[in-house]
Amino acid sequence: NALNCFLKGPTSCFEEIKQTKNSLGAIYRMFGEPMLALQTYFESISISEKYNFRNSVAYNNIGVLYFGMAKHEKALRYFQIALEKEELLENPDRLQILRVLENIATTYFQMGRIDEAFEIHEELQAKIMFLGERGTLSPAEEKLFNFTHTVISGEYEEVEWH
């Protein structure tokens, strides 16, 4: 990988480092090291800002981390930043947008803000229906919508994060 990075140029290397930092942060989170996870996510964001890379994933991951710590207001703030960052891109990753919307809806639900959770769910449903009507709904997007519907309707036992 190092040789491949070298051959592609420094920008490609920093893109790889940014992605690796996101993955490492997720590993720290899974192993119960939230402060190391947070530090690693912010390092990823710093690289992204310096080289103008897309990185809504890091903001979403920070939201997931804070949600797991029951800091729902902070989680919501980072989910919203992730959504804004992704929607501003020329070619946004629509699955990432749907994932973040799902996380926002789930956070509202956990905060007891049921009306807002349903609003986001309706937005998710509208986006997915639009994609479905165009015949461009991927299996992952359909699965995400079904999962979100299950969470909002209360037919779940444990929330999975994306």
PDB file of C-alpha atoms in Angstrom:
ATOM      1  CA  ASN A   1       0.000   0.000   0.000  1.00  0.00           C
ATOM      2  CA  ALA A   2       2.835   2.408   0.772  1.00  0.00           C
ATOM      3  CA  LEU A   3       4.320   1.951  -2.694  1.00  0.00           C
ATOM      4  CA  ASN A   4       0.897   2.337  -4.265  1.00  0.00           C
ATOM      5  CA  CYS A   5       0.416   5.593  -2.325  1.00  0.00           C
ATOM      6  CA  PHE A   6       3.819   6.822  -3.423  1.00  0.00           C
ATOM      7  CA  LEU A   7       3.076   6.079  -7.069  1.00  0.00           C
ATOM      8  CA  LYS A   8      -0.321   7.809  -6.979  1.00  0.00           C
ATOM      9  CA  GLY A   9       1.023  10.910  -5.263  1.00  0.00           C
ATOM     10  CA  PRO A  10       0.741  12.541  -1.849  1.00  0.00           C
ATOM     11  CA  THR A  11      -2.929  13.457  -2.117  1.00  0.00           C
ATOM     12  CA  SER A  12      -3.871   9.818  -2.609  1.00  0.00           C
ATOM     13  CA  CYS A  13      -1.803   8.893   0.449  1.00  0.00           C
ATOM     14  CA  PHE A  14      -3.628  11.396   2.625  1.00  0.00           C
ATOM     15  CA  GLU A  15      -6.979  10.101   1.367  1.00  0.00           C
ATOM     16  CA  GLU A  16      -5.900   6.613   2.499  1.00  0.00           C
ATOM     17  CA  ILE A  17      -4.736   7.961   5.861  1.00  0.00           C
ATOM     18  CA  LYS A  18      -8.061   9.764   6.346  1.00  0.00           C
ATOM     19  CA  GLN A  19     -10.011   6.572   5.662  1.00  0.00           C
ATOM     20  CA  THR A  20      -7.723   4.553   7.921  1.00  0.00           C
ATOM     21  CA  LYS A  21      -8.257   7.065  10.742  1.00  0.00           C
ATOM     22  CA  ASN A  22     -12.030   6.664  10.367  1.00  0.00           C
ATOM     23  CA  SER A  23     -11.680   2.876  10.584  1.00  0.00           C
ATOM     24  CA  LEU A  24      -9.292   3.087  13.520  1.00  0.00           C
ATOM     25  CA  GLY A  25     -11.707   5.383  15.349  1.00  0.00           C
ATOM     26  CA  ALA A  26     -14.484   2.828  14.874  1.00  0.00           C
ATOM     27  CA  ILE A  27     -12.214   0.113  16.285  1.00  0.00           C
ATOM     28  CA  TYR A  28     -11.384   2.262  19.322  1.00  0.00           C
ATOM     29  CA  ARG A  29     -15.118   2.856  19.843  1.00  0.00           C
ATOM     30  CA  MET A  30     -15.901  -0.877  19.653  1.00  0.00           C
ATOM     31  CA  PHE A  31     -13.166  -1.638  22.196  1.00  0.00           C
ATOM     32  CA  GLY A  32     -14.480   0.900  24.681  1.00  0.00           C
ATOM     33  CA  GLU A  33     -11.938   3.667  24.077  1.00  0.00           C
ATOM     34  CA  PRO A  34     -14.190   6.643  23.305  1.00  0.00           C
ATOM     35  CA  MET A  35     -11.578   9.341  23.851  1.00  0.00           C
ATOM     36  CA  LEU A  36      -9.103   7.645  21.504  1.00  0.00           C
ATOM     37  CA  ALA A  37     -11.917   7.193  18.978  1.00  0.00           C
ATOM     38  CA  LEU A  38     -12.847  10.857  19.203  1.00  0.00           C
ATOM     39  CA  GLN A  39      -9.223  11.975  18.809  1.00  0.00           C
ATOM     40  CA  THR A  40      -8.784   9.719  15.767  1.00  0.00           C
ATOM     41  CA  TYR A  41     -11.995  10.951  14.118  1.00  0.00           C
ATOM     42  CA  PHE A  42     -10.887  14.562  14.592  1.00  0.00           C
ATOM     43  CA  GLU A  43      -7.513  13.721  13.038  1.00  0.00           C
ATOM     44  CA  SER A  44      -9.395  12.325  10.043  1.00  0.00           C
ATOM     45  CA  ILE A  45     -11.459  15.510   9.825  1.00  0.00           C
ATOM     46  CA  SER A  46      -8.319  17.645  10.034  1.00  0.00           C
ATOM     47  CA  ILE A  47      -6.767  15.784   7.087  1.00  0.00           C
ATOM     48  CA  SER A  48     -10.027  16.115   5.145  1.00  0.00           C
ATOM     49  CA  GLU A  49     -10.220  19.846   5.685  1.00  0.00           C
ATOM     50  CA  LYS A  50      -6.583  20.379   4.774  1.00  0.00           C
ATOM     51  CA  TYR A  51      -6.868  18.445   1.479  1.00  0.00           C
ATOM     52  CA  ASN A  52     -10.542  19.163   0.741  1.00  0.00           C
ATOM     53  CA  PHE A  53     -11.694  15.528   0.973  1.00  0.00           C
ATOM     54  CA  ARG A  54     -15.267  14.483   1.611  1.00  0.00           C
ATOM     55  CA  ASN A  55     -15.633  13.123   5.125  1.00  0.00           C
ATOM     56  CA  SER A  56     -19.185  13.155   6.389  1.00  0.00           C
ATOM     57  CA  VAL A  57     -18.450   9.631   7.647  1.00  0.00           C
ATOM     58  CA  ALA A  58     -16.176  10.959  10.418  1.00  0.00           C
ATOM     59  CA  TYR A  59     -18.855  13.389  11.605  1.00  0.00           C
ATOM     60  CA  ASN A  60     -21.437  10.592  11.526  1.00  0.00           C
ATOM     61  CA  ASN A  61     -19.054   8.352  13.485  1.00  0.00           C
ATOM     62  CA  ILE A  62     -18.622  11.064  16.125  1.00  0.00           C
ATOM     63  CA  GLY A  63     -22.406  11.247  16.385  1.00  0.00           C
ATOM     64  CA  VAL A  64     -22.587   7.479  16.864  1.00  0.00           C
ATOM     65  CA  LEU A  65     -19.920   7.707  19.564  1.00  0.00           C
ATOM     66  CA  TYR A  66     -21.793  10.417  21.458  1.00  0.00           C
ATOM     67  CA  PHE A  67     -25.083   8.538  21.071  1.00  0.00           C
ATOM     68  CA  GLY A  68     -23.464   5.496  22.683  1.00  0.00           C
ATOM     69  CA  MET A  69     -22.400   7.732  25.573  1.00  0.00           C
ATOM     70  CA  ALA A  70     -26.035   8.940  25.940  1.00  0.00           C
ATOM     71  CA  LYS A  71     -24.978  12.462  24.896  1.00  0.00           C
ATOM     72  CA  HIS A  72     -27.856  12.802  22.474  1.00  0.00           C
ATOM     73  CA  GLU A  73     -27.641  16.562  21.907  1.00  0.00           C
ATOM     74  CA  LYS A  74     -23.981  16.258  20.890  1.00  0.00           C
ATOM     75  CA  ALA A  75     -24.774  13.217  18.759  1.00  0.00           C
ATOM     76  CA  LEU A  76     -27.516  15.123  16.993  1.00  0.00           C
ATOM     77  CA  ARG A  77     -25.174  18.065  16.337  1.00  0.00           C
ATOM     78  CA  TYR A  78     -22.602  15.822  14.652  1.00  0.00           C
ATOM     79  CA  PHE A  79     -25.210  13.914  12.655  1.00  0.00           C
ATOM     80  CA  GLN A  80     -26.513  17.246  11.370  1.00  0.00           C
ATOM     81  CA  ILE A  81     -22.994  18.379  10.426  1.00  0.00           C
ATOM     82  CA  ALA A  82     -22.484  15.066   8.591  1.00  0.00           C
ATOM     83  CA  LEU A  83     -25.717  15.609   6.678  1.00  0.00           C
ATOM     84  CA  GLU A  84     -24.828  19.201   5.758  1.00  0.00           C
ATOM     85  CA  LYS A  85     -21.317  18.227   4.627  1.00  0.00           C
ATOM     86  CA  GLU A  86     -22.614  15.419   2.409  1.00  0.00           C
ATOM     87  CA  GLU A  87     -25.504  17.392   0.918  1.00  0.00           C
ATOM     88  CA  LEU A  88     -23.157  20.242  -0.090  1.00  0.00           C
ATOM     89  CA  LEU A  89     -21.074  17.967  -2.303  1.00  0.00           C
ATOM     90  CA  GLU A  90     -21.430  18.093  -6.065  1.00  0.00           C
ATOM     91  CA  ASN A  91     -22.011  14.324  -6.127  1.00  0.00           C
ATOM     92  CA  PRO A  92     -23.320  13.398  -2.680  1.00  0.00           C
ATOM     93  CA  ASP A  93     -23.356   9.786  -1.552  1.00  0.00           C
ATOM     94  CA  ARG A  94     -27.084   9.194  -1.257  1.00  0.00           C
ATOM     95  CA  LEU A  95     -26.680   6.074   0.901  1.00  0.00           C
ATOM     96  CA  GLN A  96     -24.575   8.096   3.348  1.00  0.00           C
ATOM     97  CA  ILE A  97     -27.315  10.744   3.455  1.00  0.00           C
ATOM     98  CA  LEU A  98     -29.919   8.080   4.177  1.00  0.00           C
ATOM     99  CA  ARG A  99     -27.731   6.562   6.923  1.00  0.00           C
ATOM    100  CA  VAL A 100     -27.279   9.927   8.602  1.00  0.00           C
ATOM    101  CA  LEU A 101     -31.004  10.667   8.369  1.00  0.00           C
ATOM    102  CA  GLU A 102     -31.668   7.286   9.958  1.00  0.00           C
ATOM    103  CA  ASN A 103     -29.289   8.156  12.799  1.00  0.00           C
ATOM    104  CA  ILE A 104     -30.957  11.542  13.279  1.00  0.00           C
ATOM    105  CA  ALA A 105     -34.399   9.898  13.427  1.00  0.00           C
ATOM    106  CA  THR A 106     -33.175   7.295  15.918  1.00  0.00           C
ATOM    107  CA  THR A 107     -31.598  10.004  18.087  1.00  0.00           C
ATOM    108  CA  TYR A 108     -34.790  12.045  18.107  1.00  0.00           C
ATOM    109  CA  PHE A 109     -36.688   8.886  19.036  1.00  0.00           C
ATOM    110  CA  GLN A 110     -34.315   8.155  21.945  1.00  0.00           C
ATOM    111  CA  MET A 111     -34.663  11.772  23.125  1.00  0.00           C
ATOM    112  CA  GLY A 112     -38.432  11.398  23.210  1.00  0.00           C
ATOM    113  CA  ARG A 113     -38.834  13.806  20.298  1.00  0.00           C
ATOM    114  CA  ILE A 114     -41.198  11.450  18.504  1.00  0.00           C
ATOM    115  CA  ASP A 115     -42.735  14.025  16.148  1.00  0.00           C
ATOM    116  CA  GLU A 116     -39.315  15.005  14.852  1.00  0.00           C
ATOM    117  CA  ALA A 117     -38.336  11.337  14.512  1.00  0.00           C
ATOM    118  CA  PHE A 118     -41.434  10.737  12.384  1.00  0.00           C
ATOM    119  CA  GLU A 119     -40.666  13.836  10.269  1.00  0.00           C
ATOM    120  CA  ILE A 120     -37.217  12.496   9.457  1.00  0.00           C
ATOM    121  CA  HIS A 121     -38.669   9.060   8.780  1.00  0.00           C
ATOM    122  CA  GLU A 122     -41.127  10.616   6.338  1.00  0.00           C
ATOM    123  CA  GLU A 123     -38.229  12.433   4.646  1.00  0.00           C
ATOM    124  CA  LEU A 124     -36.386   9.105   4.406  1.00  0.00           C
ATOM    125  CA  GLN A 125     -39.478   7.450   3.005  1.00  0.00           C
ATOM    126  CA  ALA A 126     -39.966  10.208   0.420  1.00  0.00           C
ATOM    127  CA  LYS A 127     -36.338  10.002  -0.718  1.00  0.00           C
ATOM    128  CA  ILE A 128     -36.475   6.230  -0.973  1.00  0.00           C
ATOM    129  CA  MET A 129     -39.833   6.232  -2.754  1.00  0.00           C
ATOM    130  CA  PHE A 130     -38.449   8.759  -5.251  1.00  0.00           C
ATOM    131  CA  LEU A 131     -35.407   6.568  -5.875  1.00  0.00           C
ATOM    132  CA  GLY A 132     -37.617   3.466  -6.099  1.00  0.00           C
ATOM    133  CA  GLU A 133     -39.915   5.075  -8.649  1.00  0.00           C
ATOM    134  CA  ARG A 134     -36.891   5.934 -10.730  1.00  0.00           C
ATOM    135  CA  GLY A 135     -35.751   2.312 -10.458  1.00  0.00           C
ATOM    136  CA  THR A 136     -32.514   3.368  -8.798  1.00  0.00           C
ATOM    137  CA  LEU A 137     -33.084   2.089  -5.263  1.00  0.00           C
ATOM    138  CA  SER A 138     -30.210  -0.144  -4.223  1.00  0.00           C
ATOM    139  CA  PRO A 139     -30.740  -3.181  -1.965  1.00  0.00           C
ATOM    140  CA  ALA A 140     -28.754  -1.390   0.776  1.00  0.00           C
ATOM    141  CA  GLU A 141     -31.032   1.661   0.553  1.00  0.00           C
ATOM    142  CA  GLU A 142     -34.135  -0.505   0.746  1.00  0.00           C
ATOM    143  CA  LYS A 143     -32.729  -2.381   3.745  1.00  0.00           C
ATOM    144  CA  LEU A 144     -31.939   0.933   5.446  1.00  0.00           C
ATOM    145  CA  PHE A 145     -35.482   2.178   4.968  1.00  0.00           C
ATOM    146  CA  ASN A 146     -36.954  -1.055   6.348  1.00  0.00           C
ATOM    147  CA  PHE A 147     -34.660  -0.839   9.375  1.00  0.00           C
ATOM    148  CA  THR A 148     -35.620   2.781  10.052  1.00  0.00           C
ATOM    149  CA  HIS A 149     -39.298   1.917   9.821  1.00  0.00           C
ATOM    150  CA  THR A 150     -38.751  -0.851  12.379  1.00  0.00           C
ATOM    151  CA  VAL A 151     -36.989   1.528  14.799  1.00  0.00           C
ATOM    152  CA  ILE A 152     -39.597   4.262  14.528  1.00  0.00           C
ATOM    153  CA  SER A 153     -42.492   1.845  14.892  1.00  0.00           C
ATOM    154  CA  GLY A 154     -40.945   0.422  18.071  1.00  0.00           C
ATOM    155  CA  GLU A 155     -40.532  -3.095  16.695  1.00  0.00           C
ATOM    156  CA  TYR A 156     -36.863  -3.405  17.589  1.00  0.00           C
ATOM    157  CA  GLU A 157     -34.770  -4.703  20.432  1.00  0.00           C
ATOM    158  CA  GLU A 158     -31.396  -3.136  19.731  1.00  0.00           C
ATOM    159  CA  VAL A 159     -30.320  -0.327  17.430  1.00  0.00           C
ATOM    160  CA  GLU A 160     -27.633  -1.047  14.841  1.00  0.00           C
ATOM    161  CA  TRP A 161     -25.479   1.860  13.715  1.00  0.00           C
ATOM    162  CA  HIS A 162     -24.233   2.628  10.227  1.00  0.00           C
TER     163      HIS A 162
END
